[in-house]
Short mmCIF file of C-alpha atoms in Angstrom, two decimals:
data_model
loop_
_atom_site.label_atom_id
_atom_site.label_comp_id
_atom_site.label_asym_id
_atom_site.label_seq_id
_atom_site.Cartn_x
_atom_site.Cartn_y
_atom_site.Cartn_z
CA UNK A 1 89.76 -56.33 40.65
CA UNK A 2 88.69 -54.08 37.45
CA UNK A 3 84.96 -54.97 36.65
CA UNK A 4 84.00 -55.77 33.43
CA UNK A 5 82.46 -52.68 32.32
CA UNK A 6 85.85 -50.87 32.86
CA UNK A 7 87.64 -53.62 31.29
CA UNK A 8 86.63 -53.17 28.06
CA UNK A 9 84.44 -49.70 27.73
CA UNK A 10 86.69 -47.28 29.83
CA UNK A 11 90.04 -48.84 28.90
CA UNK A 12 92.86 -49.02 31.31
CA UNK A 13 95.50 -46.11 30.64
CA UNK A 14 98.37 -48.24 29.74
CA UNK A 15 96.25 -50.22 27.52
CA UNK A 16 95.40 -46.82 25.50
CA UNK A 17 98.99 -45.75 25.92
CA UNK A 18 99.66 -49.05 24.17
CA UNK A 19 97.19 -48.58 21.19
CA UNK A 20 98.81 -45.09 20.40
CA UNK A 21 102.58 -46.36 20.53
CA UNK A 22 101.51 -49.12 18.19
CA UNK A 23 99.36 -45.93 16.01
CA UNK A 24 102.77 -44.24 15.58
CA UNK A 25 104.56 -48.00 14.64
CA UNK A 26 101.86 -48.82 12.10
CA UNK A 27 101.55 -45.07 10.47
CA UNK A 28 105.51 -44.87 9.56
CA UNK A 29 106.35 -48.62 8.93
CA UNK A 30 103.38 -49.66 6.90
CA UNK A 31 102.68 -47.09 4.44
CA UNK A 32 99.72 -48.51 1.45
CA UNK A 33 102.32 -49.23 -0.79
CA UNK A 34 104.31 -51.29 1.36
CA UNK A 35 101.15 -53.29 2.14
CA UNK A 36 100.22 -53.52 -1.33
CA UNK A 37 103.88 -55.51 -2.32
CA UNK A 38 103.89 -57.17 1.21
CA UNK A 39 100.16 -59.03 -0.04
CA UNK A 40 102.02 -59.66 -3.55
CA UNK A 41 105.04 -61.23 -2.27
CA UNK A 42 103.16 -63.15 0.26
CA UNK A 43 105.81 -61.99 3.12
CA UNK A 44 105.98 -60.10 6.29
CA UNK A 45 108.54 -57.18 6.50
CA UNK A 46 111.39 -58.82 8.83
CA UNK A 47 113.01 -55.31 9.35
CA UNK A 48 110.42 -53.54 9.73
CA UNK A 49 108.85 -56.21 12.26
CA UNK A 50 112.81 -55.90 14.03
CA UNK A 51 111.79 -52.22 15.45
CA UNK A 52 107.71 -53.85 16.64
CA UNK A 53 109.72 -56.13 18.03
CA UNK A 54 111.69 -53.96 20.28
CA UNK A 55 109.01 -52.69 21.89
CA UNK A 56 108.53 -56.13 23.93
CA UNK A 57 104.74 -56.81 23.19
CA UNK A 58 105.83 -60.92 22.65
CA UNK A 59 105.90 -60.70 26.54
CA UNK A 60 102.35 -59.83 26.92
CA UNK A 61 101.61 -63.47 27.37
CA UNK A 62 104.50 -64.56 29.46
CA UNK A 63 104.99 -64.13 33.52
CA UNK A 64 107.47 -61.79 34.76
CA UNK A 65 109.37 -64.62 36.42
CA UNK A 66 110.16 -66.31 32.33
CA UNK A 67 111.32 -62.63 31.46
CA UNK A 68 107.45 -60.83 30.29
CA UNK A 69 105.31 -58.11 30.75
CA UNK A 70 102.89 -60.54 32.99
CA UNK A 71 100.13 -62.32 31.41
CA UNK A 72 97.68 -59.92 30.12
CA UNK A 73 95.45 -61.47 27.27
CA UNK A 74 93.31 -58.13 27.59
CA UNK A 75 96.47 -56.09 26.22
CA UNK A 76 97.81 -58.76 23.42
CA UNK A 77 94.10 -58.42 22.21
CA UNK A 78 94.50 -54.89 21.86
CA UNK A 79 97.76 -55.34 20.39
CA UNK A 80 96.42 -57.37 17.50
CA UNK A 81 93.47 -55.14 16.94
CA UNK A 82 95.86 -52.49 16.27
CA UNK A 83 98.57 -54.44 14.50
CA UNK A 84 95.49 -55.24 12.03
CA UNK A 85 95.09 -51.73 10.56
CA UNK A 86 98.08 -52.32 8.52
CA UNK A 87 96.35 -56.05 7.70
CA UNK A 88 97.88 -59.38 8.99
CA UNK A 89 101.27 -58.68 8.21
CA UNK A 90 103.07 -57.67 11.75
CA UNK A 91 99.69 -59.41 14.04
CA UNK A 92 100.18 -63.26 12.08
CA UNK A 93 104.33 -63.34 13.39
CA UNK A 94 103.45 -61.36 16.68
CA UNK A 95 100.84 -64.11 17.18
CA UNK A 96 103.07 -67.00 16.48
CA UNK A 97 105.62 -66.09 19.04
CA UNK A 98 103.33 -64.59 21.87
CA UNK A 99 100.37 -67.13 21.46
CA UNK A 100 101.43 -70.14 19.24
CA UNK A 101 104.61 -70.13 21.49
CA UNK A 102 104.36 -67.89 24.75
CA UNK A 103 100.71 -68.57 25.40
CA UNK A 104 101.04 -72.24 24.90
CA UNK A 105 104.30 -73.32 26.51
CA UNK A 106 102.96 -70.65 29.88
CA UNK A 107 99.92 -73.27 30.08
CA UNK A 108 101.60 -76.49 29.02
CA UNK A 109 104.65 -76.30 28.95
CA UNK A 110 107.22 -78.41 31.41
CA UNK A 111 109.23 -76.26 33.89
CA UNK A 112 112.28 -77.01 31.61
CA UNK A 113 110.28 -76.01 28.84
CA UNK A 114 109.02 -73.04 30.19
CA UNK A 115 112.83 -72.15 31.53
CA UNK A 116 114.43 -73.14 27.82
CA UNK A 117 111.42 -71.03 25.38
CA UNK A 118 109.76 -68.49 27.66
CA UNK A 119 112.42 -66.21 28.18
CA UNK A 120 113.78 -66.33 24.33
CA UNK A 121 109.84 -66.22 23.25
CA UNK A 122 109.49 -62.71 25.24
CA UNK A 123 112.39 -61.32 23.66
CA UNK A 124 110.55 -61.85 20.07
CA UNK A 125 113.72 -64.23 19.18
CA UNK A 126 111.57 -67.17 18.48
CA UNK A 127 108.70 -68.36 16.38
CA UNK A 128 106.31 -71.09 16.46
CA UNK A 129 103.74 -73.03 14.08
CA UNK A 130 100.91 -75.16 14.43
CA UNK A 131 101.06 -78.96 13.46
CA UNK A 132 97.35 -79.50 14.08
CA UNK A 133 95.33 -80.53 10.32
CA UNK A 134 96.45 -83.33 7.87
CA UNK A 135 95.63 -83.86 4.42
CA UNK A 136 92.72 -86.33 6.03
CA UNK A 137 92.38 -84.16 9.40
CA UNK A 138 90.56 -80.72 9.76
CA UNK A 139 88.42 -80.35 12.76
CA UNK A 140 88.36 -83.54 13.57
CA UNK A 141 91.61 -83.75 15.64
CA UNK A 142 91.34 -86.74 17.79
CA UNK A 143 91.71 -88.86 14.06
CA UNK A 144 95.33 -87.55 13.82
CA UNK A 145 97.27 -89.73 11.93
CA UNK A 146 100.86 -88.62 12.30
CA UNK A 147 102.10 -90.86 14.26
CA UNK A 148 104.84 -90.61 17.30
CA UNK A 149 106.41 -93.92 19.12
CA UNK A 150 108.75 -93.37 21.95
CA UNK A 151 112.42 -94.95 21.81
CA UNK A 152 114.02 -94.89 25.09
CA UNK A 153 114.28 -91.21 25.84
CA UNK A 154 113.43 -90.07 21.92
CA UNK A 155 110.26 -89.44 19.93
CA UNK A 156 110.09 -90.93 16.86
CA UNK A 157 107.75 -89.20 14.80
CA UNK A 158 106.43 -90.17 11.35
CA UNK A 159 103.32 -88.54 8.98
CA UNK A 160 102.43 -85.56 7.72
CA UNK A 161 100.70 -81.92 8.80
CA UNK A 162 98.77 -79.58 6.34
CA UNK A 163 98.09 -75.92 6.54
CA UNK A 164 101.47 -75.57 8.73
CA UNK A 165 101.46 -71.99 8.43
CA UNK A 166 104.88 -69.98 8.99
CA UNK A 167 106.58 -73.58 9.37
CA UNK A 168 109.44 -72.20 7.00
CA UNK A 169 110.47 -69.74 8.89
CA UNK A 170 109.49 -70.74 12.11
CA UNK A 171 111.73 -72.32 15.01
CA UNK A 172 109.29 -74.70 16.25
CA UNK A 173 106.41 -76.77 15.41
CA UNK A 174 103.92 -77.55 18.25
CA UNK A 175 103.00 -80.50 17.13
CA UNK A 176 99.89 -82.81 17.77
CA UNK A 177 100.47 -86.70 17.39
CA UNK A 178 98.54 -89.91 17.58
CA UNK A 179 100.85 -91.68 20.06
CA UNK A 180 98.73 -94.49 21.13
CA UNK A 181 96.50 -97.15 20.01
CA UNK A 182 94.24 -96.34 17.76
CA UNK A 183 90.96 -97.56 18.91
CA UNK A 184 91.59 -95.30 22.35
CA UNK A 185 90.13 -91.94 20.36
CA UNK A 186 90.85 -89.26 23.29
CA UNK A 187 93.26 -91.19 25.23
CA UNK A 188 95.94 -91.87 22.67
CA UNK A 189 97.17 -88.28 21.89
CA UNK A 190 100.75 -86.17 22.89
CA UNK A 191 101.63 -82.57 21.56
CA UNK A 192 105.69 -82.53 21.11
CA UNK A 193 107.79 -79.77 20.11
CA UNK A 194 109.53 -79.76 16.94
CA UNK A 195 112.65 -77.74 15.83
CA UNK A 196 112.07 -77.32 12.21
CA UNK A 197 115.55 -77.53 11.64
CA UNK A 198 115.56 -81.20 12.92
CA UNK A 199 116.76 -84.17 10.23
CA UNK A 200 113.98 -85.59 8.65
CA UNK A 201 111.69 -82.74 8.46
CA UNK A 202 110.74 -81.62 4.52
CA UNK A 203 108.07 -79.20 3.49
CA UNK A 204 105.67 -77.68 0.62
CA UNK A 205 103.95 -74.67 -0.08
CA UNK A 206 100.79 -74.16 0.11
CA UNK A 207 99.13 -71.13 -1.96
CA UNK A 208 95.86 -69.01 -0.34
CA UNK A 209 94.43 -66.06 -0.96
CA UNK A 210 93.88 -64.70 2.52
CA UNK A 211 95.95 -63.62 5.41
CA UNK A 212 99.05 -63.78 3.15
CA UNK A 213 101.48 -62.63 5.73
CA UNK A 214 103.18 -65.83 4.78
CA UNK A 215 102.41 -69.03 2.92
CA UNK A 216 101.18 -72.44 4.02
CA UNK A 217 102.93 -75.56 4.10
CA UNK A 218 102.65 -79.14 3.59
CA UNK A 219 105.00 -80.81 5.95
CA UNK A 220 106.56 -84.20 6.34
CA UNK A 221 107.82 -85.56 9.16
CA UNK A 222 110.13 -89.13 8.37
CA UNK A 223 111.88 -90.98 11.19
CA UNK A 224 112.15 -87.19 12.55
CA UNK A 225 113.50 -87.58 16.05
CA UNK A 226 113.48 -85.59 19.54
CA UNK A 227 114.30 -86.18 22.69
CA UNK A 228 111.24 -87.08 24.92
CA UNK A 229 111.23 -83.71 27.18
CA UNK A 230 110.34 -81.86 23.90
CA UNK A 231 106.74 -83.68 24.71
CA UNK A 232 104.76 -80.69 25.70
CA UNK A 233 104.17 -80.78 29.56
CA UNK A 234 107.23 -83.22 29.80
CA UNK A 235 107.19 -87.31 29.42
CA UNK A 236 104.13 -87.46 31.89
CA UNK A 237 101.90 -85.94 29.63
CA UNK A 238 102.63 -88.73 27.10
CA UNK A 239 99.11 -90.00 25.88
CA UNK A 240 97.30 -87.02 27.54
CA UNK A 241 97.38 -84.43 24.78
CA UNK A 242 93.31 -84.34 24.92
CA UNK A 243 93.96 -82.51 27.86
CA UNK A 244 96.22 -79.62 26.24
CA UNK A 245 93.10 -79.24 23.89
CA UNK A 246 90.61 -78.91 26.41
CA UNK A 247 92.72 -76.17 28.03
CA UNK A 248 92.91 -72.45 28.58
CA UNK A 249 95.22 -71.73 25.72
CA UNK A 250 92.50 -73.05 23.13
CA UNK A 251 90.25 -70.34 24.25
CA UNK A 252 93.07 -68.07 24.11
CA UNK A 253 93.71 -69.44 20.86
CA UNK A 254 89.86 -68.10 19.70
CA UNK A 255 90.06 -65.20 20.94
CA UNK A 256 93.61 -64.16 19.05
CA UNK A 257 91.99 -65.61 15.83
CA UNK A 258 88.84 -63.36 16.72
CA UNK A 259 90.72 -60.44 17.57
CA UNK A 260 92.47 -60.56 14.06
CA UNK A 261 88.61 -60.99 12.38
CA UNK A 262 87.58 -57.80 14.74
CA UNK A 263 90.63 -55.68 13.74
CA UNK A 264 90.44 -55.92 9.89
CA UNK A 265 86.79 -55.64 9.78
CA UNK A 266 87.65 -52.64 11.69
CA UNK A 267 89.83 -51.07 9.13
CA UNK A 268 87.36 -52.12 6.56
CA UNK A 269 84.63 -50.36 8.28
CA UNK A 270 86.92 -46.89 8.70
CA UNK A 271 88.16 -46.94 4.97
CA UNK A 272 84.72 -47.54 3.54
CA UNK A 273 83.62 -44.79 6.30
CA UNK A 274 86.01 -42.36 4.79
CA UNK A 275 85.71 -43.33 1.19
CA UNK A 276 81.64 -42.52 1.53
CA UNK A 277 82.45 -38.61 2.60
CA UNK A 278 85.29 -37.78 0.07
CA UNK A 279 83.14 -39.74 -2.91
CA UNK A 280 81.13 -37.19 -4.54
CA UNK A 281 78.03 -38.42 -6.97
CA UNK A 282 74.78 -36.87 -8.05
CA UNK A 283 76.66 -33.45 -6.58
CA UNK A 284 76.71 -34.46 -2.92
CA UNK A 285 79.19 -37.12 -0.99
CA UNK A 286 77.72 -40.35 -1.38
CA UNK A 287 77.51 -40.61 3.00
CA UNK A 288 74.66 -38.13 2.35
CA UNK A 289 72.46 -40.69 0.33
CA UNK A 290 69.93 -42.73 2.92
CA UNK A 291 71.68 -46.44 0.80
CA UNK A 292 75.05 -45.27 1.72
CA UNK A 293 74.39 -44.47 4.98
CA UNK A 294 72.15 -47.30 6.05
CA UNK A 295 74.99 -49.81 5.13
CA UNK A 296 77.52 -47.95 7.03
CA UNK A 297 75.90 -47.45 10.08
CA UNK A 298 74.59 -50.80 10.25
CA UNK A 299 78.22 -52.03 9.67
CA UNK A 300 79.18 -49.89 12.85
CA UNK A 301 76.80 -51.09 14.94
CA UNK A 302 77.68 -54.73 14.21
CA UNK A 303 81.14 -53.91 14.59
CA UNK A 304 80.75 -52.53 18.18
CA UNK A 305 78.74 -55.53 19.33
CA UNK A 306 81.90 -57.95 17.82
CA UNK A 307 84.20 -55.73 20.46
CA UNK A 308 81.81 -56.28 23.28
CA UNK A 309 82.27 -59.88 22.59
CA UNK A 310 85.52 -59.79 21.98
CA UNK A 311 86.48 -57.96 24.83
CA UNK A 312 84.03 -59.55 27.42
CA UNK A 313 86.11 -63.11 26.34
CA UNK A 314 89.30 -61.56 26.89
CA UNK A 315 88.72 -60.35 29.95
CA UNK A 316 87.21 -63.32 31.29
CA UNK A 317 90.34 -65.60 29.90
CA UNK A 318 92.61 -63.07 31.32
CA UNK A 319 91.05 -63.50 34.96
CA UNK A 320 91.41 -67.01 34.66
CA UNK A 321 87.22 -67.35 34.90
CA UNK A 322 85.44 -70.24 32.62
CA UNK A 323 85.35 -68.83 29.21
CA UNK A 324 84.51 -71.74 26.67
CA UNK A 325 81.49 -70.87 26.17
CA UNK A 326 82.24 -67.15 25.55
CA UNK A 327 85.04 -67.80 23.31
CA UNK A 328 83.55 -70.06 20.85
CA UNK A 329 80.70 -67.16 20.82
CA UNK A 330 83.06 -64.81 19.74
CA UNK A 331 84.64 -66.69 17.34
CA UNK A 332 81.58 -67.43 15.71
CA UNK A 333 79.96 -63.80 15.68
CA UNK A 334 82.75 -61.90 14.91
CA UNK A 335 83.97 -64.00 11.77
CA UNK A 336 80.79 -64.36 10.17
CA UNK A 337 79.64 -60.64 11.30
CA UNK A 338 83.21 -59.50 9.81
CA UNK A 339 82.32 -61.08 6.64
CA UNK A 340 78.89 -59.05 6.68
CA UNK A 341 80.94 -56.26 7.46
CA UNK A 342 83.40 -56.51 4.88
CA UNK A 343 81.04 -56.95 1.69
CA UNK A 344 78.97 -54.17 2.84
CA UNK A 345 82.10 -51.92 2.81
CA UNK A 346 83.02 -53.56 -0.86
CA UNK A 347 79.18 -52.23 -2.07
CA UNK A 348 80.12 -48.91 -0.76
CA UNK A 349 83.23 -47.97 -2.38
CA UNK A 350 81.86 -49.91 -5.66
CA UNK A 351 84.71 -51.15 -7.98
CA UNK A 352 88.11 -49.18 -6.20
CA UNK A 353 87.16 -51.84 -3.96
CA UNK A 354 88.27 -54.89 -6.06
CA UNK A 355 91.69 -52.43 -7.34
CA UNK A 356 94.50 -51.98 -5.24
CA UNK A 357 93.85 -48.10 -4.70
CA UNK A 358 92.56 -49.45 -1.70
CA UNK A 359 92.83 -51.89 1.43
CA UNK A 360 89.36 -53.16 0.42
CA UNK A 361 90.18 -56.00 -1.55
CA UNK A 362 92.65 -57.57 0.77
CA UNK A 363 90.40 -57.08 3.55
CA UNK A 364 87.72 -58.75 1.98
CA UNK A 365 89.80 -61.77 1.27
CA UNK A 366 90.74 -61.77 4.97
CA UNK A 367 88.01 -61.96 6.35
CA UNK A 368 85.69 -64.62 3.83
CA UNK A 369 88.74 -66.63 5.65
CA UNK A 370 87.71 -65.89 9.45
CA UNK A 371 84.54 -68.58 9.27
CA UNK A 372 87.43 -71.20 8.17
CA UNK A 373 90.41 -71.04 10.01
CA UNK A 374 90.79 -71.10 13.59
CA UNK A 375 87.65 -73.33 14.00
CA UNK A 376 85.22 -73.33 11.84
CA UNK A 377 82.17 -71.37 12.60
CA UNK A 378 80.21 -74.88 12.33
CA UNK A 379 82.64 -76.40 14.22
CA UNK A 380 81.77 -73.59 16.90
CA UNK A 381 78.04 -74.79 16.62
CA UNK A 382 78.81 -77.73 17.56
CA UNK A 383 81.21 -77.23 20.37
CA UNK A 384 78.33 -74.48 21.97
CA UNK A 385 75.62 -77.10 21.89
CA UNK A 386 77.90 -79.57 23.83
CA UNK A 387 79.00 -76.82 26.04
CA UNK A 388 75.45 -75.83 26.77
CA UNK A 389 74.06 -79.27 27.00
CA UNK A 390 71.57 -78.98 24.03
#
């Protein structure tokens, strides 16, 4: 078994082998300007994300025997990290195919569903979104109000999701219902999957001014119908959604989100880094006066304690050890540390940081998101002091 100290200090070979391929992806696909009218248009480059694609990193979160690489959550981190340095643009679809779908289905899903998705979600040929918030609903998920009635062998499934990000272009919505009485709070809830293309289904768009890979939606879900083995886990799982929740893929789930907050404060870090020795005032580069270099360094050493973290939580999750606690940690730390991070990097490179001469703006809009979405770092608070019996 690798320790932990190797697992995330002296990295594994194909891990670094990894990093590099995805180097040479980002370097020629995502040039600044490219980046720059991908943030404007509020779209990820499908072509570009075609050749990414080929490389089979969707199967880093998928068993060999459902056509992956083999489950390794260390790697997909690493995969996001790097995906990052060109912003959220090729990480937010990577992650909704090889953790909205491929991590979810590999944990919950039915053997049919696992034989039907897993395969196609490995090959990068499929997409999924998140039906979990509603206009009334943020962290507060066992108050769902969509609502989902069975009908013989069909879901009938009524109500509507907010901040159902990707859901226009995705294939699927994994979907959480309230599909029991209401009065039984943790006992009446059932995750179904939901083809977006399925009758019955309309949508809005939601505008936001970070991680604009892709909009938002509003969606609406009348008399939409499935058959009842799209109920995640299959029919016996009906009512027991709760459990899906309380699962391994929700710390997965933290640790991608974290893993995005690590990588961009990460490329906010080494812009600002290089800015500060090419910027020249009072006839010396401004990494030579004490301010300058105070923030910077200060910056880097909060940045390597968010990859401990992050790293340490991946590598527990990845061997299958208890990890709630650590993952919520993360979560917490590195998005409000990557906020820290990021407005210490604007101060340094002064106003090209609010133009679009630079990554800097967009990064800073990224990550003032990272304490919202994901779990909010509150809602982290809270779930540590339950975890840790305060």
């Amino acid at each position: 078994m690798t320790s932990i100290f190797q697992s995330f200090t002296d990295e594994a070979p194909e891990i670094a082998a990894l990093r590099e391929q995805i180097r040479r992806f980002v370097a020629a696909e995502a040039p600044r300007e490219k980046r720059i009218a991908w943030d404007k248009a509020q779209a990820w480059p499908r072509d570009a994300y075609a050749k990414l694609n080929a490389l089979g990193l969707t199967g880093l979160t998928i068993a060999e025997e459902h056509g992956g690489a083999g489950q390794d959550i260390v790697a997909a981190v690493a995969v996001i990290e790097e995906l990052t340095q060109a912003g959220p643009f090729f990480a937010g679809p990577f992650i909704h195919t090889a953790f909205y779908g491929g991590m979810n289905l590999s944990e919950n899903g039915s053997p049919e569903q696992k034989a039907e998705y897993l395969p196609r979600l490995a090959r990068g040929e499929l997409f999924f979104a998140y039906g979990l918030s509603e206009p009334n609903v943020g962290g507060d998920l066992a108050s769902v109000e969509t609502r989902a009635e069975l009908d013989g062998d069909t879901v009938v499934v009524n109500g509507a999701k907010r901040w159902c990000t990707g859901a226009d272009w995705a294939n699927v919505i994994y979907c959480l219902v309230r599909s029991g009485p209401p009065e039984d709070r943790y006992r009446n809830l059932s995750f179904v999957l939901i083809p977006t293309d399925t009758p019955g289904i309309s949508m809005q768009d939601i505008e936001h001014s970070n991680l604009r890979y892709t909009k938002s939606q509003d969606v609406y879900f009348d008399d939409v119908r499935v058959p009842a083995a799209n109920i995640v886990g299959g029919p016996a799982m009906w009512n027991r959604g709760w459990e899906l929740l309380a699962g391994r893929a929700l710390d997965v789930e933290k640790i991608e989100i974290s893993a995005c907050a690590y990588g961009i404060a990460r490329a906010a870090l080494e812009e600002a880094w290089q800015y500060a020795k090419e910027r020249v005032q009072f006839g010396k580069p401004i990494a030579q006066h004490q301010a300058v270099r105070h923030k910077l360094v200060t910056a880097k050493t909060k940045l390597q304690a968010c990859r401990h973290m992050l790293y340490h939580a991946a590598w527990l999750a990845n061997e299958k050890r208890p990890c709630s606690v650590e993952t919520s940690m993360a979560k917490l730390f590195i998005a409000d540390t990557g906020v820290e991070i990021a407005l210490a990097c604007q101060q340094v490179m002064g106003a090209y940081a609010l133009s679009d001469a630079y990554d800097m703006d967009r990064h800073v809009r990224d990550l003032l998101g990272m304490p919202i979405v994901g779990g909010s770092s509150d809602m982290q608070k809270n779930n540590l002091a339950s975890l840790l019996r305060l």
